[in-house]
Amino acid sequence: APSRESHRNPGIEKFNRVLHAVARANQCVFIDAYTPFVDRPELLLDHIHLQSEAHAIIARLCADALTGETPS
């Protein structure tokens, strides 16, 4: 099987950990909009901008956060 190139960005992952800690310390919700796309480059137009399906994923994450639902 061909090897898959990792699309992980250590800088963004570190930044997300800090944001999550700050959100938790301030009793705020943290929505991780990075991890769902790490191994799904087909959802990104140019490694930054989202395809329509990716927007739907972000919308679901936000809706789940607002309603207290577990992300599906």
mmCIF file of C-alpha atoms in Angstrom, residues 4-14 16-17 32-44 47-48 50 54 57-58 61:
data_model
loop_
_atom_site.group_PDB
_atom_site.id
_atom_site.type_symbol
_atom_site.label_atom_id
_atom_site.label_comp_id
_atom_site.label_asym_id
_atom_site.label_seq_id
_atom_site.Cartn_x
_atom_site.Cartn_y
_atom_site.Cartn_z
ATOM 1 C CA ARG A 4 0.203 8.378 3.226
ATOM 2 C CA GLU A 5 1.899 11.660 3.849
ATOM 3 C CA SER A 6 1.089 13.041 7.273
ATOM 4 C CA HIS A 7 -0.670 16.372 7.212
ATOM 5 C CA ARG A 8 -0.007 17.079 10.891
ATOM 6 C CA ASN A 9 1.281 20.505 11.828
ATOM 7 C CA PRO A 10 3.133 20.456 15.163
ATOM 8 C CA GLY A 11 2.793 24.231 15.512
ATOM 9 C CA ILE A 12 -0.980 24.136 15.150
ATOM 10 C CA GLU A 13 -1.187 21.128 17.479
ATOM 11 C CA LYS A 14 0.781 23.010 20.160
ATOM 12 C CA ASN A 16 -4.531 24.012 20.003
ATOM 13 C CA ARG A 17 -3.261 22.520 23.280
ATOM 14 C CA ASP A 32 -11.113 21.688 17.762
ATOM 15 C CA ALA A 33 -11.437 22.618 14.103
ATOM 16 C CA TYR A 34 -8.027 21.171 13.221
ATOM 17 C CA THR A 35 -8.007 17.484 14.144
ATOM 18 C CA PRO A 36 -10.980 16.410 11.967
ATOM 19 C CA PHE A 37 -9.022 17.437 8.870
ATOM 20 C CA VAL A 38 -5.517 16.169 9.675
ATOM 21 C CA ASP A 39 -5.757 12.999 7.597
ATOM 22 C CA ARG A 40 -8.432 14.268 5.212
ATOM 23 C CA PRO A 41 -6.646 16.648 2.832
ATOM 24 C CA GLU A 42 -9.390 16.095 0.268
ATOM 25 C CA LEU A 43 -11.620 18.297 2.451
ATOM 26 C CA LEU A 44 -9.295 21.256 1.977
ATOM 27 C CA HIS A 47 -4.401 22.943 2.883
ATOM 28 C CA ILE A 48 -6.186 25.959 4.431
ATOM 29 C CA LEU A 50 -12.417 24.276 3.367
ATOM 30 C CA ALA A 54 -15.623 20.418 5.684
ATOM 31 C CA ILE A 57 -18.218 19.156 9.759
ATOM 32 C CA ILE A 58 -17.350 22.489 11.399
ATOM 33 C CA LEU A 61 -18.864 20.600 15.829
#
